[in-house]
Short mmCIF file of C-alpha atoms and ligand atoms in Angstrom, two decimals:
data_model
loop_
_atom_site.label_atom_id
_atom_site.label_comp_id
_atom_site.label_asym_id
_atom_site.label_seq_id
_atom_site.Cartn_x
_atom_site.Cartn_y
_atom_site.Cartn_z
CA MET A 25 179.72 -126.53 101.48
CA SER A 26 178.01 -124.47 104.16
CA GLN A 27 178.17 -126.67 107.23
CA HIS A 28 175.60 -124.54 109.02
CA PRO A 29 172.82 -123.21 106.79
CA LEU A 30 171.47 -119.84 108.01
CA PRO A 31 168.28 -119.81 110.09
CA ASN A 32 165.37 -118.58 107.97
CA ASP A 33 164.10 -115.75 110.19
CA LEU A 34 167.09 -113.40 110.06
CA HIS A 35 166.79 -109.62 109.83
CA LEU A 36 167.86 -107.72 106.72
CA ALA A 37 170.88 -106.26 108.50
CA THR A 38 172.09 -109.78 109.17
CA LEU A 39 171.38 -111.04 105.66
CA ALA A 40 173.28 -108.04 104.25
CA VAL A 41 176.50 -109.40 105.78
CA ARG A 42 175.76 -113.13 105.88
CA LEU A 43 173.73 -114.31 102.91
CA ALA A 44 175.90 -115.88 100.20
CA ALA A 45 176.51 -119.06 98.24
CA ASP A 46 177.83 -122.01 100.24
CA ARG A 47 181.33 -121.82 101.71
CA SER A 48 183.99 -123.90 100.05
CA GLN A 49 185.68 -126.82 101.82
CA TYR A 50 188.27 -124.33 103.15
CA GLY A 51 185.75 -122.55 105.35
CA GLU A 52 186.64 -119.03 104.25
CA ASN A 53 184.86 -116.41 106.36
CA SER A 54 184.90 -113.68 103.73
CA GLU A 55 183.09 -114.88 100.60
CA ALA A 56 185.39 -116.44 98.01
CA LEU A 57 186.15 -114.76 94.71
CA TYR A 58 185.80 -117.41 92.02
CA LEU A 59 187.75 -116.14 89.03
CA THR A 60 186.97 -118.87 86.52
CA SER A 61 185.28 -118.90 83.16
CA GLY A 62 184.63 -122.66 83.08
CA TYR A 63 183.72 -125.43 85.55
CA VAL A 64 185.01 -129.01 85.61
CA GLN A 65 182.02 -131.34 85.35
CA PRO A 66 181.76 -134.31 87.73
CA SER A 67 180.71 -136.67 84.92
CA ALA A 68 179.42 -136.58 81.37
CA GLU A 69 175.96 -137.58 82.64
CA ALA A 70 175.93 -134.77 85.21
CA SER A 71 177.14 -132.33 82.56
CA ALA A 72 174.31 -133.39 80.26
CA ARG A 73 171.76 -132.90 83.06
CA ARG A 74 173.14 -129.46 83.89
CA PHE A 75 172.99 -128.34 80.29
CA ALA A 76 169.44 -129.68 80.05
CA GLY A 77 168.50 -127.66 83.13
CA GLU A 78 167.61 -130.82 85.11
CA GLU A 79 170.33 -130.38 87.71
CA GLU A 80 171.79 -127.39 89.54
CA GLY A 81 175.43 -126.75 88.80
CA TYR A 82 177.71 -124.28 87.09
CA THR A 83 178.71 -124.89 83.48
CA TYR A 84 180.20 -121.74 81.96
CA GLY A 85 180.86 -118.17 83.07
CA ARG A 86 178.17 -116.65 80.88
CA SER A 87 175.55 -118.80 82.63
CA GLY A 88 176.59 -118.35 86.22
CA ASN A 89 179.31 -118.01 88.85
CA PRO A 90 179.19 -118.62 92.63
CA THR A 91 180.50 -115.14 93.51
CA VAL A 92 177.91 -113.57 91.21
CA SER A 93 175.24 -115.83 92.78
CA SER A 94 176.20 -114.58 96.24
CA PHE A 95 175.65 -110.98 95.16
CA GLU A 96 172.32 -111.89 93.53
CA MET A 97 171.06 -113.73 96.63
CA ARG A 98 172.03 -110.90 98.93
CA LEU A 99 170.50 -108.12 96.80
CA ALA A 100 167.29 -110.14 96.29
CA ALA A 101 166.97 -110.48 100.07
CA LEU A 102 167.48 -106.76 100.61
CA GLU A 103 164.94 -105.83 97.92
CA GLY A 104 162.48 -108.47 99.11
CA SER A 105 162.31 -110.13 95.69
CA GLU A 106 162.30 -113.83 94.89
CA ALA A 107 165.15 -113.62 92.43
CA CYS A 108 167.86 -111.36 91.05
CA LEU A 109 170.07 -111.36 87.98
CA ALA A 110 173.33 -109.41 88.05
CA THR A 111 174.52 -107.54 84.97
CA SER A 112 177.69 -105.81 83.83
CA SER A 113 176.30 -102.30 84.47
CA GLY A 114 173.11 -100.48 85.33
CA MET A 115 172.42 -99.83 81.67
CA SER A 116 172.84 -103.50 80.79
CA ALA A 117 170.21 -104.23 83.45
CA VAL A 118 167.83 -101.86 81.65
CA MET A 119 168.80 -103.43 78.34
CA LEU A 120 168.20 -106.94 79.68
CA MET A 121 164.80 -105.98 81.05
CA LEU A 122 163.58 -104.35 77.84
CA PHE A 123 165.04 -107.04 75.61
CA SER A 124 163.52 -109.82 77.72
CA LEU A 125 160.03 -108.38 78.02
CA LEU A 126 159.30 -106.49 74.80
CA LYS A 127 158.75 -107.18 71.13
CA ALA A 128 158.01 -104.96 68.14
CA GLY A 129 154.65 -103.24 68.56
CA ASP A 130 154.80 -103.14 72.36
CA HIS A 131 154.61 -99.85 74.22
CA VAL A 132 156.48 -98.43 77.23
CA VAL A 133 155.48 -95.45 79.39
CA TYR A 134 158.34 -93.77 81.23
CA SER A 135 159.24 -90.52 82.89
CA GLN A 136 160.91 -87.67 80.99
CA SER A 137 163.17 -87.17 84.03
CA MET A 138 164.82 -90.59 83.85
CA PHE A 139 168.54 -91.24 83.58
CA GLY A 140 169.77 -89.87 80.23
CA SER A 141 170.94 -93.20 78.79
CA THR A 142 167.62 -94.83 79.74
CA LEU A 143 165.78 -92.12 77.81
CA LYS A 144 167.97 -92.68 74.75
CA LEU A 145 167.88 -96.48 74.94
CA ILE A 146 164.08 -96.59 74.96
CA GLY A 147 163.30 -93.54 72.83
CA SER A 148 165.95 -94.07 70.14
CA GLU A 149 167.48 -97.55 70.16
CA PHE A 150 164.41 -99.65 70.92
CA ALA A 151 162.35 -97.43 68.61
CA ARG A 152 164.51 -98.77 65.75
CA PHE A 153 163.07 -102.21 66.49
CA GLY A 154 159.47 -101.04 66.54
CA VAL A 155 159.04 -100.60 70.29
CA GLU A 156 156.75 -97.64 70.92
CA SER A 157 157.09 -95.35 73.92
CA THR A 158 155.61 -92.28 75.57
CA VAL A 159 157.47 -89.99 77.96
CA VAL A 160 155.44 -88.36 80.72
CA PRO A 161 156.15 -85.75 83.42
CA GLN A 162 157.55 -87.61 86.43
CA THR A 163 155.11 -86.38 89.06
CA ASP A 164 151.91 -86.15 86.99
CA VAL A 165 149.96 -89.32 87.85
CA ALA A 166 147.13 -88.37 85.45
CA ALA A 167 149.62 -88.08 82.59
CA TRP A 168 150.95 -91.59 83.30
CA LYS A 169 147.42 -92.91 83.19
CA ALA A 170 146.52 -91.06 80.00
CA ALA A 171 149.62 -92.44 78.25
CA ILE A 172 148.63 -96.09 78.74
CA ARG A 173 147.49 -97.91 75.59
CA PRO A 174 146.19 -101.43 74.96
CA ASN A 175 149.73 -102.48 73.91
CA THR A 176 151.46 -100.96 76.99
CA LYS A 177 153.65 -103.64 78.60
CA ILE A 178 155.89 -101.69 80.99
CA LEU A 179 155.66 -98.55 83.10
CA PHE A 180 159.20 -97.54 84.02
CA ALA A 181 159.90 -95.04 86.80
CA GLU A 182 162.96 -93.77 88.62
CA THR A 183 162.54 -92.15 92.01
CA PRO A 184 164.04 -89.87 93.17
CA THR A 185 165.37 -88.61 89.84
CA ASN A 186 168.66 -87.13 88.81
CA PRO A 187 169.42 -84.26 89.36
CA LEU A 188 166.20 -82.58 90.61
CA THR A 189 165.16 -85.36 93.03
CA GLU A 190 161.58 -85.56 91.74
CA VAL A 191 159.61 -88.33 93.41
CA CYS A 192 156.80 -90.46 92.00
CA ASP A 193 154.23 -92.50 93.87
CA ILE A 194 155.31 -96.13 93.43
CA ALA A 195 152.13 -97.70 94.86
CA ALA A 196 149.90 -95.56 92.62
CA LEU A 197 151.92 -96.42 89.51
CA ALA A 198 151.90 -100.13 90.43
CA ASP A 199 148.10 -100.12 90.68
CA MET A 200 147.85 -98.29 87.40
CA ALA A 201 150.17 -100.73 85.64
CA HIS A 202 148.39 -103.80 86.98
CA ASN A 203 144.95 -102.47 86.05
CA ALA A 204 146.27 -102.15 82.50
CA GLY A 205 147.84 -105.62 82.49
CA ALA A 206 151.32 -104.09 82.43
CA LEU A 207 154.35 -104.36 84.74
CA LEU A 208 155.87 -101.60 86.84
CA ALA A 209 159.67 -101.39 86.80
CA VAL A 210 161.47 -99.07 89.22
CA ASP A 211 165.06 -97.83 88.99
CA ASN A 212 165.97 -97.88 92.69
CA CYS A 213 169.46 -96.50 92.27
CA PHE A 214 169.10 -93.29 94.30
CA ALA A 215 167.18 -94.65 97.28
CA THR A 216 168.52 -98.23 97.49
CA PRO A 217 166.60 -100.87 99.48
CA VAL A 218 167.77 -99.19 102.69
CA LEU A 219 165.41 -96.27 102.06
CA GLN A 220 162.87 -97.70 99.67
CA ARG A 221 161.70 -101.22 98.76
CA PRO A 222 159.58 -100.90 95.60
CA MET A 223 158.55 -104.60 95.56
CA ALA A 224 156.70 -104.09 98.85
CA MET A 225 154.81 -101.20 97.22
CA GLY A 226 153.72 -103.32 94.27
CA ALA A 227 156.54 -102.94 91.74
CA ASP A 228 157.23 -106.02 89.61
CA ILE A 229 160.84 -105.30 88.70
CA VAL A 230 163.56 -103.36 90.51
CA MET A 231 166.54 -102.23 88.49
CA HIS A 232 169.90 -101.21 89.95
CA SER A 233 173.10 -99.62 88.91
CA GLY A 234 175.47 -101.42 91.29
CA THR A 235 178.05 -98.86 90.22
CA LYS A 236 176.45 -96.40 92.62
CA TYR A 237 175.55 -97.03 96.28
CA LEU A 238 175.70 -100.84 96.18
CA ASP A 239 179.45 -100.71 95.56
CA GLY A 240 179.44 -97.44 97.44
CA GLN A 241 183.09 -96.62 96.93
CA GLY A 242 183.29 -95.78 93.25
CA ARG A 243 185.31 -98.82 92.22
CA VAL A 244 183.45 -100.99 89.71
CA MET A 245 180.58 -101.04 87.22
CA ALA A 246 177.71 -103.37 88.04
CA GLY A 247 173.96 -103.71 87.66
CA ALA A 248 171.05 -105.96 88.59
CA LEU A 249 167.41 -106.78 87.99
CA CYS A 250 165.25 -108.04 90.86
CA ALA A 251 161.92 -109.74 90.07
CA SER A 252 159.87 -112.87 90.61
CA GLU A 253 161.54 -116.24 90.11
CA LYS A 254 159.23 -116.85 87.16
CA LEU A 255 160.07 -113.61 85.40
CA ILE A 256 163.82 -113.98 85.95
CA LYS A 257 163.97 -117.67 85.00
CA GLU A 258 161.57 -117.69 82.07
CA LYS A 259 162.13 -114.25 80.53
CA CYS A 260 165.47 -112.77 81.56
CA LEU A 261 167.80 -115.74 82.05
CA PRO A 262 167.51 -117.09 78.48
CA VAL A 263 168.31 -113.64 77.07
CA MET A 264 171.17 -113.25 79.52
CA LYS A 265 172.74 -116.59 78.59
CA ASN A 266 172.60 -115.78 74.91
CA SER A 267 173.61 -112.14 75.08
CA GLY A 268 176.37 -112.12 77.69
CA MET A 269 175.68 -108.99 79.69
CA VAL A 270 177.10 -110.83 82.71
CA LEU A 271 178.68 -109.22 85.73
CA SER A 272 182.34 -110.19 86.11
CA PRO A 273 183.09 -112.26 89.25
CA PHE A 274 185.59 -109.69 90.49
CA ASN A 275 183.08 -106.85 90.21
CA ALA A 276 180.43 -109.05 91.83
CA TRP A 277 182.75 -109.68 94.76
CA VAL A 278 183.43 -105.95 95.21
CA VAL A 279 179.71 -105.11 95.15
CA LEU A 280 178.89 -108.07 97.41
CA LYS A 281 181.23 -106.64 100.03
CA GLY A 282 179.74 -103.19 99.41
CA LEU A 283 176.29 -104.48 100.40
CA GLU A 284 177.65 -105.28 103.86
CA THR A 285 177.94 -101.58 104.68
CA LEU A 286 175.08 -100.26 102.52
CA ASP A 287 172.76 -99.67 105.47
CA ILE A 288 175.16 -97.62 107.57
CA ARG A 289 176.50 -95.72 104.55
CA MET A 290 173.03 -94.75 103.29
CA ARG A 291 171.95 -93.54 106.72
CA ALA A 292 175.16 -91.59 107.34
CA GLN A 293 175.24 -90.06 103.84
CA SER A 294 171.53 -89.15 103.97
CA GLU A 295 172.05 -87.47 107.32
CA ARG A 296 174.93 -85.39 105.95
CA ALA A 297 172.97 -84.56 102.79
CA HIS A 298 170.03 -83.35 104.88
CA ALA A 299 172.26 -81.13 107.00
CA LEU A 300 174.01 -79.76 103.92
CA ALA A 301 170.66 -79.10 102.18
CA LEU A 302 169.37 -77.14 105.20
CA TRP A 303 172.58 -75.13 105.28
CA LEU A 304 172.58 -74.40 101.53
CA GLU A 305 168.94 -73.31 101.70
CA GLN A 306 170.00 -70.53 104.10
CA HIS A 307 172.96 -69.36 102.04
CA PRO A 308 172.42 -65.96 100.34
CA ALA A 309 174.20 -67.06 97.12
CA VAL A 310 171.84 -70.02 96.67
CA SER A 311 168.40 -69.49 95.14
CA ARG A 312 166.94 -72.99 95.46
CA VAL A 313 167.79 -76.40 96.90
CA TYR A 314 166.28 -79.65 95.60
CA TYR A 315 166.21 -82.36 98.25
CA PRO A 316 163.33 -84.67 99.25
CA GLY A 317 164.20 -84.30 102.94
CA LEU A 318 163.43 -80.56 102.93
CA THR A 319 159.93 -79.37 103.78
CA SER A 320 160.26 -77.04 100.76
CA HIS A 321 160.38 -80.10 98.43
CA PRO A 322 157.06 -80.32 96.55
CA GLN A 323 156.68 -84.01 97.41
CA HIS A 324 158.21 -83.96 100.86
CA ALA A 325 155.35 -85.88 102.50
CA LEU A 326 155.27 -88.61 99.86
CA SER A 327 159.07 -88.86 99.95
CA MET A 328 159.19 -89.34 103.70
CA LYS A 329 156.47 -91.98 103.55
CA GLN A 330 158.06 -93.84 100.65
CA MET A 331 161.71 -93.45 101.66
CA SER A 332 161.74 -94.47 105.33
CA ASN A 333 161.78 -90.85 106.52
CA MET A 334 165.10 -90.15 104.82
CA GLY A 335 165.88 -87.92 101.86
CA GLY A 336 168.72 -89.85 100.30
CA ALA A 337 172.26 -88.65 99.67
CA VAL A 338 171.83 -86.60 96.49
CA LEU A 339 170.83 -82.94 96.41
CA SER A 340 171.04 -80.17 93.85
CA PHE A 341 171.08 -76.41 94.18
CA ASP A 342 170.87 -73.32 91.98
CA VAL A 343 173.37 -70.55 92.49
CA LYS A 344 171.67 -67.17 92.36
CA ALA A 345 172.07 -65.50 88.95
CA ALA A 346 170.14 -63.00 86.83
CA ASP A 347 170.60 -64.89 83.55
CA PRO A 348 171.79 -68.33 82.30
CA GLN A 349 175.27 -67.13 81.28
CA THR A 350 175.93 -65.68 84.74
CA GLY A 351 174.52 -68.86 86.26
CA ARG A 352 176.98 -70.97 84.30
CA THR A 353 179.94 -68.73 85.19
CA ARG A 354 178.99 -68.79 88.89
CA ALA A 355 178.39 -72.55 89.00
CA PHE A 356 181.75 -73.14 87.28
CA HIS A 357 183.41 -70.84 89.82
CA VAL A 358 182.00 -72.86 92.73
CA LEU A 359 183.12 -76.11 91.11
CA ASP A 360 186.58 -74.82 90.20
CA SER A 361 187.09 -73.57 93.77
CA LEU A 362 186.77 -77.07 95.26
CA ARG A 363 189.89 -78.49 96.88
CA THR A 364 188.55 -81.38 98.92
CA LEU A 365 185.40 -82.57 97.13
CA SER A 366 185.54 -84.00 93.60
CA LEU A 367 184.24 -82.64 90.31
CA CYS A 368 183.26 -86.09 89.08
CA THR A 369 180.46 -87.68 87.05
CA ASN A 370 179.32 -90.48 89.29
CA LEU A 371 177.37 -90.79 92.51
CA GLY A 372 177.02 -93.18 95.38
CA ASP A 373 180.64 -92.84 96.49
CA THR A 374 181.95 -92.28 100.00
CA LYS A 375 183.69 -89.28 98.44
CA THR A 376 181.41 -86.30 97.79
CA LEU A 377 181.04 -85.76 94.03
CA LEU A 378 179.79 -82.62 92.31
CA THR A 379 178.61 -82.15 88.75
CA HIS A 380 177.23 -79.42 86.50
CA PRO A 381 174.26 -81.19 84.84
CA ALA A 382 173.63 -78.53 82.16
CA SER A 383 177.07 -79.11 80.59
CA THR A 384 177.41 -82.85 81.29
CA SER A 385 174.50 -85.28 81.76
CA HIS A 386 172.08 -82.83 80.14
CA GLY A 387 174.62 -81.15 77.85
CA LYS A 388 173.16 -82.48 74.60
CA LEU A 389 169.72 -80.94 75.17
CA SER A 390 168.87 -77.59 73.59
CA GLU A 391 168.62 -74.64 75.99
CA ASP A 392 164.80 -74.77 75.59
CA GLN A 393 164.66 -78.49 76.42
CA ARG A 394 166.88 -77.87 79.43
CA GLN A 395 164.68 -75.02 80.62
CA ALA A 396 161.62 -77.28 80.24
CA ALA A 397 163.37 -79.96 82.28
CA GLY A 398 164.28 -77.37 84.92
CA ILE A 399 168.01 -77.91 84.51
CA GLY A 400 169.38 -74.39 84.72
CA GLN A 401 172.95 -73.27 83.99
CA GLY A 402 173.38 -72.39 87.66
CA LEU A 403 172.45 -75.88 88.85
CA ILE A 404 175.00 -77.97 90.76
CA ARG A 405 174.39 -81.58 91.85
CA VAL A 406 176.01 -82.85 95.02
CA ALA A 407 176.21 -86.60 95.68
CA VAL A 408 177.06 -86.40 99.36
CA GLY A 409 179.71 -88.76 100.72
CA LEU A 410 181.17 -89.40 104.15
CA GLU A 411 183.54 -86.47 104.69
CA HIS A 412 183.01 -84.31 107.77
CA LEU A 413 180.14 -81.86 107.24
CA ASP A 414 182.28 -78.87 108.21
CA ASP A 415 184.83 -79.72 105.52
CA MET A 416 182.08 -80.05 102.91
CA LYS A 417 180.71 -76.63 103.86
CA ALA A 418 184.17 -75.04 103.86
CA ASP A 419 184.90 -76.39 100.39
CA LEU A 420 181.60 -75.06 99.00
CA LEU A 421 182.07 -71.72 100.77
CA ARG A 422 185.39 -71.18 99.01
CA GLY A 423 183.39 -70.58 95.82
CA LEU A 424 180.07 -69.36 97.20
CA GLU A 425 181.71 -66.53 99.19
CA THR A 426 183.77 -65.27 96.25
CA LEU A 427 181.13 -65.05 93.50
C1 LIG B 2 174.14 -94.53 86.88
C2 LIG B 2 172.71 -94.77 86.71
C3 LIG B 2 172.24 -95.69 85.77
C4 LIG B 2 173.15 -96.44 84.85
O1 LIG B 2 174.03 -97.27 85.52
P1 LIG B 2 175.49 -97.65 84.97
O2 LIG B 2 176.00 -98.59 86.00
O3 LIG B 2 176.25 -96.38 84.85
O4 LIG B 2 175.30 -98.29 83.65
C5 LIG B 2 170.88 -95.87 85.69
N1 LIG B 2 170.01 -95.19 86.48
C6 LIG B 2 170.44 -94.30 87.39
C7 LIG B 2 169.45 -93.58 88.23
C8 LIG B 2 171.80 -94.05 87.55
O5 LIG B 2 172.22 -93.14 88.43
#
């Protein structure tokens, strides 16, 4: 039991390290990790009340766990949402949202620049069950509006996007969704609540891959949905209990501890990313840098307004090349010349991770589709970590200076 409940006017920075389920009778200072799949019931009557939903209390691991609850409480506070439900991965959070809110004949509008698995889950898997969908260009507000139909239930946006860091106007999309009687869901993976709080801009649901910045150190898979108490309790929780996309207590504990340093990590990594983007933009072997913090970014003003004047920790750049084949060869050379930074498909780590989108995340697209999406063969994505800026530059120079 928590002998001293927290005051109710604490700042987010304080909640990020303090908010959690009650302490046990041992008074542990660091939140306990409850590795248990079942819970001993105080009495048969109490058990019956818990199963009937008339009394609070844990019953079985698929329905809840105190360590998982701590993570949910803390993330909800940071996102400014009433409630949160943790899931086993970011994609299971998307799955839970769609499964909880849609039925055959419903329609979803979403951006063509979304995370690859999100595109496939909606456009292919849910289509098999009669869910209709329309993909629209990320930044074209008129196209979002034109795509809305009478049966549209969800507008789903991700901002900034991977890997080109395109930004969409959350407040405008929220208005549009509400005028159509639909909900706006935002994948807040890249910005995190440190930079951007979609609920405050009108979003109804915030989705997270906890695998990324929330953990922050590349250790575990995790995900979460933040929304109103009503939406979580009435729509998502029943599906969760019956489908079992639960976050494991161990992973919840890791991500819970990750949230304690989220604020300082995001600020430090954004600062490094900004400096690296400015430097890359000046390099003669680089033709273009994509980063919301640069004044050359097409939505720089919107980004700064929406993302607390920070650009985030992910940037991409094109190596200069006359044709796609040369671009690929040059990008591979830069990646194969790395000795400190990692060639690794993930992001949100304290270690800087680089990828070649055209042959990995966007590898299954045809060359024409890739061109349309702006993912060239010379494109390299950098998810900036916490190494010293000079060492990052030196590692990139190894390849850039020997093209
Ligand atoms: C990684 C990622 C996801 C999926 O999360 P997983 O934890 O890998 O399932 C969804 N959206 C974005 C923007 C991501 O980067």
